[in-house]
Amino acid sequence: MWSWVLHRITGVAIFFFLLVHILDTALVRVSPEAYNAVIGTYQTPIMGLGEVALVGAIVFHAFNGLRIILIDFWSKGTKYQKVMFYVVIALWVITMLGFTPRHLINVFSH
Amino acid sequence: MSTAVIDEAAPAPTPEVIESFTVTVIIRRFDPEVDEQPKWVDYDVEMFATDRILDALHKIKWEQDGSLTFRRSCAHGICGSDAMRINGRNRLACKTLIKDLDISKPIYVEAIKGLPLEKDLIVDMDPFFESFREVQPFLIPSSKPGAGKERIQSVADRARFDDTTKCILCAACTSSCPIFWTDGQYFGPAAIVNAHRFIFDSRDDAAKVRLDILNDQEGVWRCRTTFNCTDACPRGIQVTQAIAEVKQAIMRGKP
Ligand code: SF4
Ligand code: FES
């Protein structure tokens, strides 16, 4: 249940990020200055924290996506779905422990 | 009689006092003739730890409010008529013991979700049975057994679909599914479980037909592996597993 709820929420969040991301990247074709101006506004600590949330969402969605593929295609997948969910959480924690400190040091040392 | 004499001589056995508790049950009541909206009503009932939620409902109906409406028939987990949402989880009232619930807090009882509410704890089961009928849940063999013979099946072939023969059509699974809540057209886990029971039966020859029916937009592909159905099933059927097996059978094109 919760794996599904989280998968939905992170999926929708990533969708909206991609939407904005395509729009701001498309600005390059409008004018490079406009693109630089918009990208410049992303270089703030708040956006830095937002990036942590974004990476967290993507990492969860990716690992849980692999878990769902295993549930659908591996004959023992449904039996081990709970274990696999804990593995997803563990992998997520490990990835975020590796990523977050380095990223925040970068963000705040500018 | 001699035994009677012995009985009199023996000290009267102190009647063992079985501890009872006052349990607060909050039921979501709805009378379509009076109420616009369902409303939560509290009842205090005296219960033993070994009583079931069904006993609490009986006590309320028989001693406090005769208008309380719910379905039940066997009272022993066989007929599948009393699935309801107890403390937010779908269960059979006749299989939920008071001692397994936290009675320091009130117990919330409401009708199962996703099917039209008719009165109190009763929902309209027609859409549920409609999906069940659509998967053709009966044996469709293409050949006749020899005169006076039975259809023979090996133990291994029988074991292949054993899990899904246990279904009692209580709708606990289908009405716990978030996909079904938002899309009432979805066949739902119970229909797929009962299709699985025949798709993987070696004596049946219409697996292709059923796989076709379930290879629908509203068929097995609606399943998002939430596992709510597996958690809800009072018969312990591995519902999501059965759905996954049907998905794989559709991809293979045969059981
Ligand atoms: S699969 Fe289980 S929960 Fe679903 S209808 Fe059958 S017995 Fe009830
Ligand atoms: S009353 Fe028959 S299953 Fe509960």
Short mmCIF file of C-alpha atoms and ligand atoms in Angstrom, two decimals:
data_model
loop_
_atom_site.label_atom_id
_atom_site.label_comp_id
_atom_site.label_asym_id
_atom_site.label_seq_id
_atom_site.Cartn_x
_atom_site.Cartn_y
_atom_site.Cartn_z
CA MET A 1 0.00 0.00 0.00
CA TRP A 2 2.57 2.60 1.11
CA SER A 3 4.99 1.62 -1.61
CA TRP A 4 2.22 2.30 -4.11
CA VAL A 5 1.26 5.63 -2.51
CA LEU A 6 4.89 6.80 -2.50
CA HIS A 7 5.35 5.58 -6.06
CA ARG A 8 2.36 7.65 -7.18
CA ILE A 9 3.43 10.79 -5.32
CA THR A 10 7.04 10.64 -6.53
CA GLY A 11 5.83 9.86 -10.05
CA VAL A 12 3.57 12.91 -10.20
CA ALA A 13 6.28 15.10 -8.66
CA ILE A 14 8.84 13.95 -11.24
CA PHE A 15 6.32 14.57 -14.00
CA PHE A 16 5.91 18.19 -12.97
CA PHE A 17 9.65 18.62 -12.67
CA LEU A 18 10.11 17.30 -16.20
CA LEU A 19 7.43 19.64 -17.48
CA VAL A 20 9.17 22.69 -16.02
CA HIS A 21 12.53 21.31 -17.08
CA ILE A 22 11.47 20.95 -20.71
CA LEU A 23 10.04 24.45 -20.67
CA ASP A 24 13.18 26.07 -19.27
CA THR A 25 15.45 24.11 -21.58
CA ALA A 26 13.30 25.18 -24.50
CA LEU A 27 14.05 28.80 -23.55
CA VAL A 28 17.48 28.35 -25.11
CA ARG A 29 15.80 28.49 -28.47
CA VAL A 30 14.00 31.69 -27.50
CA SER A 31 17.18 33.45 -26.44
CA PRO A 32 20.29 32.32 -24.59
CA GLU A 33 20.01 35.36 -22.30
CA ALA A 34 16.53 34.39 -21.17
CA TYR A 35 17.77 30.87 -20.56
CA ASN A 36 20.71 32.11 -18.50
CA ALA A 37 18.44 34.40 -16.49
CA VAL A 38 16.06 31.58 -15.61
CA ILE A 39 18.80 29.08 -14.82
CA GLY A 40 20.48 31.77 -12.71
CA THR A 41 17.46 31.89 -10.43
CA TYR A 42 17.95 28.18 -9.70
CA GLN A 43 21.32 28.78 -8.05
CA THR A 44 19.85 29.48 -4.62
CA PRO A 45 20.07 27.37 -1.46
CA ILE A 46 16.30 26.81 -1.57
CA MET A 47 16.62 25.28 -5.02
CA GLY A 48 19.55 23.27 -3.64
CA LEU A 49 17.22 21.73 -1.08
CA GLY A 50 14.64 21.24 -3.80
CA GLU A 51 17.23 19.26 -5.73
CA VAL A 52 17.69 16.96 -2.75
CA ALA A 53 13.94 16.31 -2.75
CA LEU A 54 13.99 15.75 -6.51
CA VAL A 55 16.85 13.27 -6.35
CA GLY A 56 15.13 11.54 -3.40
CA ALA A 57 11.94 11.17 -5.44
CA ILE A 58 13.76 9.89 -8.51
CA VAL A 59 15.86 7.40 -6.54
CA PHE A 60 12.79 5.97 -4.79
CA HIS A 61 10.80 5.81 -8.02
CA ALA A 62 13.68 4.07 -9.79
CA PHE A 63 14.34 1.42 -7.12
CA ASN A 64 10.65 0.77 -6.52
CA GLY A 65 10.14 0.56 -10.25
CA LEU A 66 12.67 -2.29 -10.35
CA ARG A 67 10.77 -3.93 -7.48
CA ILE A 68 7.49 -3.71 -9.42
CA ILE A 69 9.15 -5.21 -12.51
CA LEU A 70 10.33 -8.12 -10.35
CA ILE A 71 6.82 -8.55 -8.89
CA ASP A 72 5.40 -8.76 -12.40
CA PHE A 73 8.05 -10.91 -14.06
CA TRP A 74 9.76 -13.00 -11.39
CA SER A 75 7.62 -15.94 -10.27
CA LYS A 76 8.59 -15.46 -6.61
CA GLY A 77 8.24 -11.67 -6.82
CA THR A 78 4.91 -11.42 -5.01
CA LYS A 79 6.18 -13.64 -2.21
CA TYR A 80 9.15 -11.41 -1.50
CA GLN A 81 7.47 -8.07 -2.17
CA LYS A 82 7.72 -6.93 1.47
CA VAL A 83 11.40 -7.85 1.72
CA MET A 84 12.03 -6.09 -1.58
CA PHE A 85 10.26 -3.00 -0.26
CA TYR A 86 12.63 -2.88 2.72
CA VAL A 87 15.55 -3.35 0.34
CA VAL A 88 14.27 -0.39 -1.70
CA ILE A 89 14.10 1.74 1.46
CA ALA A 90 17.60 0.63 2.48
CA LEU A 91 19.05 1.39 -0.95
CA TRP A 92 17.30 4.76 -0.89
CA VAL A 93 18.78 5.62 2.51
CA ILE A 94 22.27 4.58 1.39
CA THR A 95 22.06 6.59 -1.83
CA MET A 96 20.73 9.65 -0.08
CA LEU A 97 23.40 9.41 2.65
CA GLY A 98 26.00 9.46 -0.09
CA PHE A 99 24.41 12.20 -2.13
CA THR A 100 22.96 14.72 0.31
CA PRO A 101 26.08 15.82 2.26
CA ARG A 102 28.21 16.27 -0.87
CA HIS A 103 25.46 18.11 -2.66
CA LEU A 104 24.69 20.44 0.24
CA ILE A 105 28.39 21.25 0.69
CA ASN A 106 28.45 22.26 -2.97
CA VAL A 107 25.29 24.32 -2.63
CA PHE A 108 26.29 26.20 0.51
CA SER A 109 29.97 26.72 -0.26
CA HIS A 110 29.19 28.91 -3.29
CA MET B 1 -28.24 -42.10 42.37
CA SER B 2 -24.80 -42.45 43.76
CA THR B 3 -23.33 -39.77 41.59
CA ALA B 4 -25.81 -37.25 42.90
CA VAL B 5 -24.70 -37.99 46.44
CA ILE B 6 -21.07 -37.41 45.54
CA ASP B 7 -22.00 -34.14 43.84
CA GLU B 8 -23.70 -32.88 46.98
CA ALA B 9 -20.77 -33.78 49.14
CA ALA B 10 -18.22 -32.02 47.01
CA PRO B 11 -17.74 -28.30 47.76
CA ALA B 12 -19.62 -26.17 45.30
CA PRO B 13 -17.08 -25.28 42.60
CA THR B 14 -16.47 -21.57 42.61
CA PRO B 15 -17.86 -20.39 39.31
CA GLU B 16 -14.99 -19.18 37.25
CA VAL B 17 -15.54 -15.52 36.47
CA ILE B 18 -14.70 -14.71 32.90
CA GLU B 19 -13.63 -11.15 32.56
CA SER B 20 -15.78 -8.99 30.35
CA PHE B 21 -15.11 -5.53 28.97
CA THR B 22 -17.19 -2.60 27.91
CA VAL B 23 -16.32 -2.00 24.31
CA THR B 24 -17.29 1.11 22.39
CA VAL B 25 -18.29 0.33 18.86
CA ILE B 26 -18.79 3.24 16.46
CA ILE B 27 -20.84 2.25 13.46
CA ARG B 28 -21.34 4.26 10.30
CA ARG B 29 -25.11 4.26 10.01
CA PHE B 30 -27.09 5.21 6.96
CA ASP B 31 -30.83 4.94 6.41
CA PRO B 32 -31.65 6.04 2.87
CA GLU B 33 -35.20 6.95 3.90
CA VAL B 34 -34.13 9.38 6.59
CA ASP B 35 -30.47 10.38 6.22
CA GLU B 36 -28.88 12.53 3.58
CA GLN B 37 -25.40 11.51 4.71
CA PRO B 38 -24.10 8.51 6.63
CA LYS B 39 -23.38 9.31 10.28
CA TRP B 40 -21.21 7.70 12.97
CA VAL B 41 -23.14 6.38 15.99
CA ASP B 42 -21.55 5.03 19.20
CA TYR B 43 -22.72 1.98 21.11
CA ASP B 44 -21.34 0.55 24.36
CA VAL B 45 -21.50 -3.22 24.59
CA GLU B 46 -20.35 -5.70 27.22
CA MET B 47 -18.06 -8.22 25.50
CA PHE B 48 -15.76 -11.12 26.30
CA ALA B 49 -12.31 -11.35 24.77
CA THR B 50 -13.39 -14.40 22.79
CA ASP B 51 -16.43 -12.65 21.27
CA ARG B 52 -16.36 -11.48 17.69
CA ILE B 53 -17.38 -8.22 16.11
CA LEU B 54 -20.39 -10.07 14.75
CA ASP B 55 -21.47 -10.81 18.34
CA ALA B 56 -21.17 -7.11 19.13
CA LEU B 57 -23.37 -6.26 16.14
CA HIS B 58 -25.90 -8.90 17.26
CA LYS B 59 -25.98 -7.48 20.79
CA ILE B 60 -26.54 -3.99 19.47
CA LYS B 61 -29.27 -5.15 17.11
CA TRP B 62 -31.02 -7.37 19.66
CA GLU B 63 -30.66 -5.23 22.77
CA GLN B 64 -30.16 -1.61 21.76
CA ASP B 65 -31.27 -0.72 18.27
CA GLY B 66 -33.22 -3.19 16.18
CA SER B 67 -32.87 -1.05 13.08
CA LEU B 68 -29.14 -1.81 12.69
CA THR B 69 -28.81 -3.57 9.36
CA PHE B 70 -26.07 -5.95 8.25
CA ARG B 71 -25.69 -9.21 6.35
CA ARG B 72 -24.57 -12.43 7.88
CA SER B 73 -25.53 -16.00 7.47
CA CYS B 74 -23.14 -18.73 8.50
CA ALA B 75 -21.31 -16.78 11.23
CA HIS B 76 -18.30 -19.04 10.68
CA GLY B 77 -16.33 -17.54 7.82
CA ILE B 78 -17.85 -19.69 5.09
CA CYS B 79 -20.61 -17.77 3.34
CA GLY B 80 -18.74 -14.50 2.81
CA SER B 81 -21.68 -12.23 3.54
CA ASP B 82 -20.30 -10.09 6.36
CA ALA B 83 -17.18 -8.43 4.97
CA MET B 84 -16.92 -4.95 6.46
CA ARG B 85 -14.35 -2.30 7.23
CA ILE B 86 -13.28 -2.73 10.86
CA ASN B 87 -10.82 -0.12 12.14
CA GLY B 88 -10.05 0.78 8.54
CA ARG B 89 -9.28 -2.77 7.39
CA ASN B 90 -11.53 -5.11 5.46
CA ARG B 91 -12.36 -8.21 7.45
CA LEU B 92 -15.16 -10.65 8.14
CA ALA B 93 -17.08 -9.57 11.24
CA CYS B 94 -17.52 -13.25 12.17
CA LYS B 95 -13.77 -13.90 12.13
CA THR B 96 -12.58 -10.78 13.95
CA LEU B 97 -12.10 -11.47 17.66
CA ILE B 98 -12.39 -8.69 20.23
CA LYS B 99 -9.07 -9.77 21.76
CA ASP B 100 -7.27 -9.10 18.49
CA LEU B 101 -8.37 -5.47 18.51
CA ASP B 102 -7.24 -2.64 20.74
CA ILE B 103 -10.34 -2.16 22.90
CA SER B 104 -8.90 0.75 24.86
CA LYS B 105 -10.01 2.75 21.84
CA PRO B 106 -13.40 2.63 20.13
CA ILE B 107 -13.81 0.16 17.30
CA TYR B 108 -14.93 1.69 14.03
CA VAL B 109 -17.17 -0.40 11.82
CA GLU B 110 -18.39 0.67 8.40
CA ALA B 111 -19.53 -0.84 5.12
CA ILE B 112 -16.94 -1.90 2.55
CA LYS B 113 -15.94 0.86 0.12
CA GLY B 114 -16.27 1.17 -3.62
CA LEU B 115 -19.72 -0.41 -3.93
CA PRO B 116 -22.95 1.61 -3.64
CA LEU B 117 -24.05 1.94 -0.01
CA GLU B 118 -27.63 0.74 0.52
CA LYS B 119 -28.19 0.82 4.25
CA ASP B 120 -25.91 0.79 7.32
CA LEU B 121 -23.40 -2.00 6.63
CA ILE B 122 -25.05 -3.27 3.45
CA VAL B 123 -23.76 -2.41 0.00
CA ASP B 124 -25.12 -3.30 -3.40
CA MET B 125 -23.11 -6.36 -4.43
CA ASP B 126 -24.52 -6.53 -7.98
CA PRO B 127 -21.55 -4.84 -9.74
CA PHE B 128 -19.24 -7.21 -7.87
CA PHE B 129 -21.11 -10.35 -8.97
CA GLU B 130 -21.49 -8.93 -12.46
CA SER B 131 -17.67 -8.89 -12.87
CA PHE B 132 -17.53 -12.36 -11.34
CA ARG B 133 -20.00 -13.69 -13.92
CA GLU B 134 -18.14 -12.03 -16.79
CA VAL B 135 -15.05 -14.21 -16.36
CA GLN B 136 -17.17 -17.37 -16.88
CA PRO B 137 -16.43 -19.00 -13.53
CA PHE B 138 -17.52 -22.51 -14.45
CA LEU B 139 -15.91 -25.55 -16.07
CA ILE B 140 -15.88 -25.37 -19.89
CA PRO B 141 -14.45 -28.66 -21.20
CA SER B 142 -14.20 -29.36 -24.92
CA SER B 143 -14.55 -33.13 -24.62
CA LYS B 144 -16.83 -35.51 -22.76
CA PRO B 145 -15.40 -37.97 -20.24
CA GLY B 146 -15.79 -41.64 -21.23
CA ALA B 147 -19.14 -43.18 -20.31
CA GLY B 148 -19.34 -43.65 -16.55
CA LYS B 149 -15.90 -42.08 -16.12
CA GLU B 150 -14.77 -38.99 -14.31
CA ARG B 151 -12.37 -36.31 -15.46
CA ILE B 152 -9.07 -37.45 -14.01
CA GLN B 153 -6.63 -34.90 -12.67
CA SER B 154 -3.20 -35.47 -11.16
CA VAL B 155 -2.41 -34.22 -7.68
CA ALA B 156 0.10 -31.75 -9.12
CA ASP B 157 -2.46 -30.39 -11.60
CA ARG B 158 -4.97 -29.95 -8.80
CA ALA B 159 -2.39 -28.19 -6.64
CA ARG B 160 -1.72 -25.68 -9.42
CA PHE B 161 -4.90 -23.73 -8.66
CA ASP B 162 -5.60 -24.87 -5.10
CA ASP B 163 -5.13 -21.44 -3.57
CA THR B 164 -7.82 -19.79 -5.66
CA THR B 165 -10.44 -22.50 -4.98
CA LYS B 166 -10.72 -21.15 -1.44
CA CYS B 167 -12.53 -17.93 -2.40
CA ILE B 168 -15.85 -17.29 -0.64
CA LEU B 169 -16.75 -14.19 -2.71
CA CYS B 170 -16.87 -11.89 0.27
CA ALA B 171 -15.62 -8.87 -1.74
CA ALA B 172 -13.10 -7.90 0.95
CA CYS B 173 -10.35 -7.85 -1.67
CA THR B 174 -12.13 -5.94 -4.42
CA SER B 175 -13.43 -3.32 -2.01
CA SER B 176 -9.95 -2.78 -0.51
CA CYS B 177 -8.43 -1.96 -3.89
CA PRO B 178 -7.67 1.76 -4.46
CA ILE B 179 -7.90 1.19 -8.21
CA PHE B 180 -11.42 -0.21 -7.81
CA TRP B 181 -12.44 2.75 -5.59
CA THR B 182 -11.71 5.20 -8.39
CA ASP B 183 -12.62 2.95 -11.32
CA GLY B 184 -15.66 0.81 -10.66
CA GLN B 185 -15.34 -0.71 -14.14
CA TYR B 186 -12.17 -2.60 -13.14
CA PHE B 187 -12.91 -6.34 -12.87
CA GLY B 188 -11.33 -6.36 -9.43
CA PRO B 189 -9.25 -9.00 -7.65
CA ALA B 190 -12.11 -11.38 -6.79
CA ALA B 191 -13.15 -11.84 -10.43
CA ILE B 192 -9.51 -12.46 -11.42
CA VAL B 193 -9.05 -14.96 -8.58
CA ASN B 194 -12.07 -16.91 -9.82
CA ALA B 195 -10.87 -16.72 -13.41
CA HIS B 196 -7.47 -18.01 -12.22
CA ARG B 197 -9.23 -20.97 -10.61
CA PHE B 198 -10.40 -22.17 -14.05
CA ILE B 199 -7.61 -20.83 -16.27
CA PHE B 200 -5.11 -23.09 -14.51
CA ASP B 201 -7.46 -26.09 -14.20
CA SER B 202 -6.15 -28.88 -16.45
CA ARG B 203 -9.71 -30.12 -17.07
CA ASP B 204 -10.86 -26.79 -18.48
CA ASP B 205 -10.41 -25.79 -22.12
CA ALA B 206 -11.58 -22.19 -22.19
CA ALA B 207 -8.51 -20.54 -20.68
CA LYS B 208 -7.97 -18.58 -23.93
CA VAL B 209 -11.46 -17.06 -23.68
CA ARG B 210 -10.93 -15.95 -20.10
CA LEU B 211 -7.45 -14.60 -20.81
CA ASP B 212 -8.98 -12.58 -23.64
CA ILE B 213 -11.66 -11.19 -21.35
CA LEU B 214 -9.05 -10.17 -18.77
CA ASN B 215 -6.67 -8.72 -21.37
CA ASP B 216 -9.00 -5.74 -21.40
CA GLN B 217 -8.28 -2.16 -20.49
CA GLU B 218 -10.33 -2.80 -17.35
CA GLY B 219 -8.78 -6.24 -16.84
CA VAL B 220 -5.62 -7.42 -15.09
CA TRP B 221 -3.50 -4.51 -16.37
CA ARG B 222 -5.37 -2.17 -14.02
CA CYS B 223 -3.63 -3.96 -11.13
CA ARG B 224 -0.86 -1.77 -9.71
CA THR B 225 0.38 -4.40 -7.23
CA THR B 226 -0.79 -2.51 -4.18
CA PHE B 227 -1.20 -5.80 -2.25
CA ASN B 228 -4.24 -4.47 -0.37
CA CYS B 229 -6.26 -7.45 -1.64
CA THR B 230 -3.76 -9.99 -0.35
CA ASP B 231 -3.79 -8.29 3.05
CA ALA B 232 -7.59 -8.19 3.13
CA CYS B 233 -8.45 -11.74 2.07
CA PRO B 234 -9.95 -13.59 5.07
CA ARG B 235 -9.10 -16.90 3.37
CA GLY B 236 -5.42 -16.06 3.10
CA ILE B 237 -5.46 -16.33 -0.69
CA GLN B 238 -2.34 -14.87 -2.33
CA VAL B 239 -4.52 -12.63 -4.47
CA THR B 240 -1.81 -10.44 -6.00
CA GLN B 241 0.16 -13.57 -6.85
CA ALA B 242 -2.87 -14.98 -8.70
CA ILE B 243 -3.26 -11.73 -10.62
CA ALA B 244 0.45 -11.75 -11.52
CA GLU B 245 0.11 -15.33 -12.80
CA VAL B 246 -2.83 -14.34 -14.99
CA LYS B 247 -0.81 -11.37 -16.33
CA GLN B 248 2.03 -13.73 -17.24
CA ALA B 249 -0.37 -16.21 -18.82
CA ILE B 250 -1.77 -13.44 -21.01
CA MET B 251 1.75 -12.49 -22.13
CA ARG B 252 2.57 -16.13 -22.89
CA GLY B 253 -0.80 -16.57 -24.60
CA LYS B 254 -1.52 -19.74 -22.65
CA PRO B 255 -1.82 -20.81 -19.00
S1 SF4 C 1 -10.26 -13.62 -2.90
FE1 SF4 C 1 -10.44 -13.58 -0.64
S2 SF4 C 1 -11.09 -11.45 -0.18
FE2 SF4 C 1 -11.46 -11.78 -2.36
S3 SF4 C 1 -13.62 -12.41 -2.49
FE3 SF4 C 1 -12.37 -14.29 -2.40
S4 SF4 C 1 -12.28 -14.81 -0.21
FE4 SF4 C 1 -12.99 -12.67 -0.33
S1 FES C 2 -21.32 -14.73 8.33
FE1 FES C 2 -20.71 -16.15 6.80
S2 FES C 2 -18.67 -15.47 6.43
FE2 FES C 2 -19.20 -14.27 8.15
#
